[in-house]
């Protein structure tokens, strides 16, 4: 493996009370420290608990990320939270998650702006891609992945994005998340995951000369049972975990499976 440090993200989505968020974070920190996990770990709590979690994680090796954020730096956007504001608090950002694409009907325009703004201010930025069930059944997986990648690397701001990635390849992470596997208990077959990771890397290489250094995660019903199999894949450099990240023991064991010593 090249210089690609495995990275595991915990996407809490719209879950956890304040107390629950505090306890989950404390307990994860203890477990991750005790078991000497050396995977890069980043947690994405809901906005409202970001400051609590930031306090707990300060001085720790676990990073903090936001589930969304606007590229506009400030202004009359009621309810909006800008990446500039978030960057005072977080290390990373999720972009293009299928729930943002489907529930909020967000599109490539927003994602390219977010990617450029986030990478521009030095955030660890994860761009999520993946086909839905219909697309998978129609054999369109590779076309979908190609489109989701080209839609941010082509067009008016494409070149700017390529430059940012070339300058700092470790700051971009691509999460391959088949939508049909998210929260369903269904996991893509490891052979397919590896093949799709290679495909994604190849697509990135059309726009950047550092694709070998860009990390690719798998996401979709990752748990402590399937993590080791996924961690053994050559082109898979981590996982984006939803449901299983709400349990500190399970999440810590997923992080341990991706620890460099275990791979
Ligand atoms: P899941 O979610 O692990 O609950 O399937 C993954 C994700 O949405 O990132």
Coordinates of C-alpha atoms and ligand atoms in Angstrom, one line a residue:
X1 CA 0.0 0.0 0.0
X2 CA 1.2 3.5 -0.8
X3 CA 1.0 6.4 1.6
X4 CA -2.7 6.2 2.2
X5 CA -3.5 6.2 5.9
X6 CA -6.8 4.3 6.5
X7 CA -9.6 6.6 7.6
X8 CA -12.8 5.7 9.3
X9 CA -15.7 8.2 9.6
X10 CA -18.6 7.9 12.0
X11 CA -21.6 9.7 10.5
X12 CA -24.1 10.1 13.4
X13 CA -26.7 11.6 11.0
X14 CA -29.7 13.0 12.9
X15 CA -29.2 10.9 16.0
X16 CA -28.2 11.3 19.6
X17 CA -29.4 13.4 22.5
X18 CA -26.9 15.8 23.9
X19 CA -26.2 13.5 26.8
X20 CA -25.9 10.5 24.5
X21 CA -23.5 12.3 22.2
X22 CA -21.3 13.2 25.1
X23 CA -21.3 9.7 26.4
X24 CA -20.7 8.1 23.0
X25 CA -17.8 10.4 22.3
X26 CA -16.2 9.9 25.8
X27 CA -16.5 6.2 25.5
X28 CA -15.1 6.0 22.0
X29 CA -12.1 8.1 23.0
X30 CA -11.3 5.8 25.9
X31 CA -11.6 2.7 23.7
X32 CA -9.6 4.1 20.8
X33 CA -6.8 5.2 23.2
X34 CA -6.7 2.0 25.1
X35 CA -6.6 -0.2 22.0
X36 CA -3.9 1.9 20.4
X37 CA -5.9 2.3 17.1
X38 CA -3.8 4.1 14.6
X39 CA -6.5 4.6 12.0
X40 CA -7.4 8.2 11.2
X41 CA -10.9 8.7 12.8
X42 CA -13.4 11.4 12.2
X43 CA -16.8 11.9 13.8
X44 CA -19.7 13.7 12.2
X45 CA -22.2 14.6 15.0
X46 CA -25.3 16.7 14.3
X47 CA -24.5 20.5 14.3
X48 CA -26.0 21.2 17.7
X49 CA -23.6 18.8 19.4
X50 CA -20.5 19.9 17.6
X51 CA -19.2 22.2 20.3
X52 CA -19.7 19.6 23.0
X53 CA -17.9 16.9 21.0
X54 CA -15.2 19.4 20.0
X55 CA -14.5 20.0 23.7
X56 CA -14.3 16.3 24.4
X57 CA -12.0 15.7 21.4
X58 CA -9.7 18.7 21.9
X59 CA -6.2 17.5 22.3
X60 CA -7.2 14.0 21.1
X61 CA -6.2 12.3 17.8
X62 CA -9.9 11.9 16.8
X63 CA -11.0 14.5 14.3
X64 CA -14.3 16.3 14.1
X65 CA -16.4 16.8 10.9
X66 CA -19.6 18.5 9.8
X67 CA -22.3 16.7 7.9
X68 CA -23.0 19.7 5.7
X69 CA -22.0 23.3 5.3
X70 CA -22.4 26.1 2.8
X71 CA -19.7 27.4 0.5
X72 CA -20.9 31.0 0.9
X73 CA -18.9 32.5 3.6
X74 CA -21.7 34.6 5.2
X75 CA -24.9 36.5 4.4
X76 CA -28.6 36.5 4.4
X77 CA -29.2 32.7 4.4
X78 CA -31.6 31.9 7.2
X79 CA -30.7 28.6 8.8
X80 CA -27.4 28.4 6.8
X81 CA -24.1 27.5 8.4
X82 CA -21.0 28.4 6.4
X83 CA -17.8 26.4 6.0
X84 CA -15.9 29.4 7.1
X85 CA -17.8 29.3 10.5
X86 CA -17.5 25.6 10.7
X87 CA -13.7 25.7 10.0
X88 CA -13.3 27.3 13.5
X89 CA -14.6 24.1 15.0
X90 CA -14.2 21.2 12.7
X91 CA -11.5 19.4 10.7
X92 CA -13.6 17.9 8.0
X93 CA -16.8 17.9 5.9
X94 CA -19.1 15.4 4.3
X95 CA -20.2 16.3 0.7
X96 CA -22.7 14.6 -1.5
X97 CA -24.1 12.0 0.9
X98 CA -27.0 10.1 -0.7
X99 CA -29.3 11.5 1.9
X100 CA -28.4 15.0 0.9
X101 CA -28.9 14.1 -2.7
X102 CA -32.3 12.4 -2.1
X103 CA -33.9 14.1 0.8
X104 CA -32.6 17.6 0.1
X105 CA -32.4 17.2 -3.6
X106 CA -28.9 18.7 -3.7
X107 CA -26.9 18.4 -6.9
X108 CA -23.5 18.6 -8.3
X109 CA -23.5 22.4 -8.4
X110 CA -23.6 22.6 -4.6
X111 CA -21.1 19.8 -4.2
X112 CA -18.5 21.3 -6.4
X113 CA -18.8 24.6 -4.5
X114 CA -18.5 22.8 -1.2
X115 CA -15.5 20.7 -2.4
X116 CA -13.7 23.8 -3.5
X117 CA -14.5 25.9 -0.5
X118 CA -13.8 23.1 2.0
X119 CA -10.5 22.0 0.4
X120 CA -9.6 25.7 0.0
X121 CA -9.8 26.2 3.7
X122 CA -8.0 23.0 4.5
X123 CA -10.8 20.7 5.6
X124 CA -10.5 17.0 5.2
X125 CA -13.3 16.6 2.6
X126 CA -15.2 13.4 1.9
X127 CA -17.2 13.2 -1.3
X128 CA -19.8 10.4 -1.3
X129 CA -20.7 8.6 -4.5
X130 CA -22.7 5.5 -5.2
X131 CA -25.5 4.0 -7.3
X132 CA -29.1 3.4 -6.0
X133 CA -30.8 0.0 -6.3
X134 CA -32.6 0.8 -9.6
X135 CA -29.3 1.9 -11.2
X136 CA -27.6 -1.2 -9.9
X137 CA -30.3 -3.5 -11.3
X138 CA -30.1 -1.7 -14.6
X139 CA -26.3 -2.3 -14.7
X140 CA -25.6 1.4 -14.5
X141 CA -23.3 1.5 -11.5
X142 CA -20.1 2.5 -13.4
X143 CA -22.0 5.2 -15.5
X144 CA -23.4 6.6 -12.3
X145 CA -20.0 6.7 -10.6
X146 CA -18.4 8.3 -13.7
X147 CA -21.1 11.0 -13.8
X148 CA -20.9 11.8 -10.0
X149 CA -17.1 12.3 -10.3
X150 CA -17.1 14.1 -13.7
X151 CA -19.9 16.4 -12.5
X152 CA -17.6 18.0 -9.9
X153 CA -14.3 17.8 -11.8
X154 CA -15.6 19.2 -15.1
X155 CA -17.4 22.5 -15.8
X156 CA -16.5 26.0 -14.7
X157 CA -14.8 25.1 -11.4
X158 CA -13.4 21.7 -12.4
X159 CA -9.8 22.9 -12.9
X160 CA -9.8 24.6 -9.6
X161 CA -10.8 21.4 -7.9
X162 CA -8.1 19.4 -9.7
X163 CA -5.5 22.0 -8.6
X164 CA -6.6 21.7 -4.9
X165 CA -6.5 17.9 -5.0
X166 CA -3.1 17.9 -6.7
X167 CA -1.8 20.2 -4.1
X168 CA -3.1 18.2 -1.1
X169 CA -4.3 14.7 -2.2
X170 CA -4.7 13.4 1.4
X171 CA -7.4 16.1 2.0
X172 CA -9.8 14.5 -0.4
X173 CA -11.5 11.2 0.5
X174 CA -14.0 9.5 -1.8
X175 CA -16.6 7.4 -0.1
X176 CA -18.1 4.7 -2.3
X177 CA -21.5 4.1 -0.8
X178 CA -24.0 2.1 -2.8
X179 CA -27.3 3.6 -1.7
X180 CA -29.0 0.2 -1.5
X181 CA -26.5 -0.8 1.2
X182 CA -27.0 2.2 3.4
X183 CA -28.8 1.3 6.6
X184 CA -30.2 -1.9 5.1
X185 CA -27.9 -4.5 6.4
X186 CA -26.9 -5.3 2.8
X187 CA -23.2 -5.0 2.0
X188 CA -21.7 -4.9 -1.4
X189 CA -19.7 -8.0 -2.3
X190 CA -16.0 -7.4 -1.6
X191 CA -15.0 -8.2 -5.2
X192 CA -17.3 -5.5 -6.4
X193 CA -16.1 -3.0 -3.7
X194 CA -12.5 -3.5 -4.8
X195 CA -13.4 -3.2 -8.5
X196 CA -15.4 0.0 -7.9
X197 CA -12.6 1.5 -5.8
X198 CA -10.2 0.9 -8.7
X199 CA -12.7 2.4 -11.1
X200 CA -13.1 5.5 -8.9
X201 CA -9.3 5.9 -8.6
X202 CA -9.1 5.6 -12.4
X203 CA -11.8 8.2 -12.9
X204 CA -10.0 10.6 -10.5
X205 CA -6.7 10.1 -12.5
X206 CA -8.4 11.7 -15.5
X207 CA -8.5 15.0 -13.5
X208 CA -5.6 14.7 -11.0
X209 CA -2.1 13.3 -11.2
X210 CA -2.2 12.1 -7.5
X211 CA -5.1 9.6 -7.7
X212 CA -2.9 7.0 -6.0
X213 CA -2.8 9.2 -2.9
X214 CA -6.5 9.9 -2.7
X215 CA -8.2 7.6 -0.1
X216 CA -11.3 5.7 -1.0
X217 CA -13.7 4.5 1.7
X218 CA -16.5 2.0 1.5
X219 CA -19.8 2.8 3.2
X220 CA -23.0 0.9 3.5
X221 CA -23.9 -1.3 6.5
X222 CA -20.3 -1.6 7.7
X223 CA -20.1 -3.4 11.0
X224 CA -17.6 -5.2 13.2
X225 CA -18.3 -8.5 11.4
X226 CA -17.6 -7.3 7.9
X227 CA -14.9 -4.7 8.6
X228 CA -11.9 -6.9 8.4
X229 CA -12.9 -8.3 5.0
X230 CA -13.3 -4.8 3.7
X231 CA -10.1 -3.6 5.3
X232 CA -8.1 -6.3 3.5
X233 CA -9.0 -4.8 0.1
X234 CA -6.1 -3.2 -1.7
X235 CA -7.8 -0.1 -2.9
X236 CA -10.2 0.5 0.1
X237 CA -8.6 2.8 2.6
X238 CA -11.3 3.0 5.2
X239 CA -15.0 3.1 5.9
X240 CA -17.8 5.6 6.3
X241 CA -20.0 4.2 9.0
X242 CA -23.5 5.2 9.9
X243 CA -25.6 3.0 12.2
X244 CA -22.6 1.1 13.7
X245 CA -20.9 4.4 14.7
X246 CA -23.5 5.0 17.3
X247 CA -22.1 2.2 19.4
X248 CA -18.6 3.0 20.7
X249 CA -17.6 -0.7 21.1
X250 CA -18.6 -1.6 17.6
X251 CA -17.2 1.5 16.0
X252 CA -13.9 1.1 17.9
X253 CA -13.6 -2.5 16.6
X254 CA -14.3 -1.3 13.0
X255 CA -11.5 1.3 13.4
X256 CA -9.2 -1.4 14.8
X257 CA -9.9 -3.6 11.7
X258 CA -8.6 -0.7 9.6
X259 CA -5.6 0.0 11.8
X260 CA -2.4 -0.4 9.8
X261 CA -1.1 -3.2 12.0
X262 CA -4.2 -5.3 11.2
X263 CA -4.2 -4.9 7.5
Ligands
LIG1 P1 -24.9 2.8 7.4 O1 -24.7 4.3 6.8 O2 -23.5 2.4 8.0 O3 -25.9 3.0 8.5 O4 -25.3 1.9 6.3 C1 -23.6 4.6 6.1 C2 -23.7 6.0 5.6 O5 -24.7 6.5 5.3 O6 -22.6 6.7 5.5

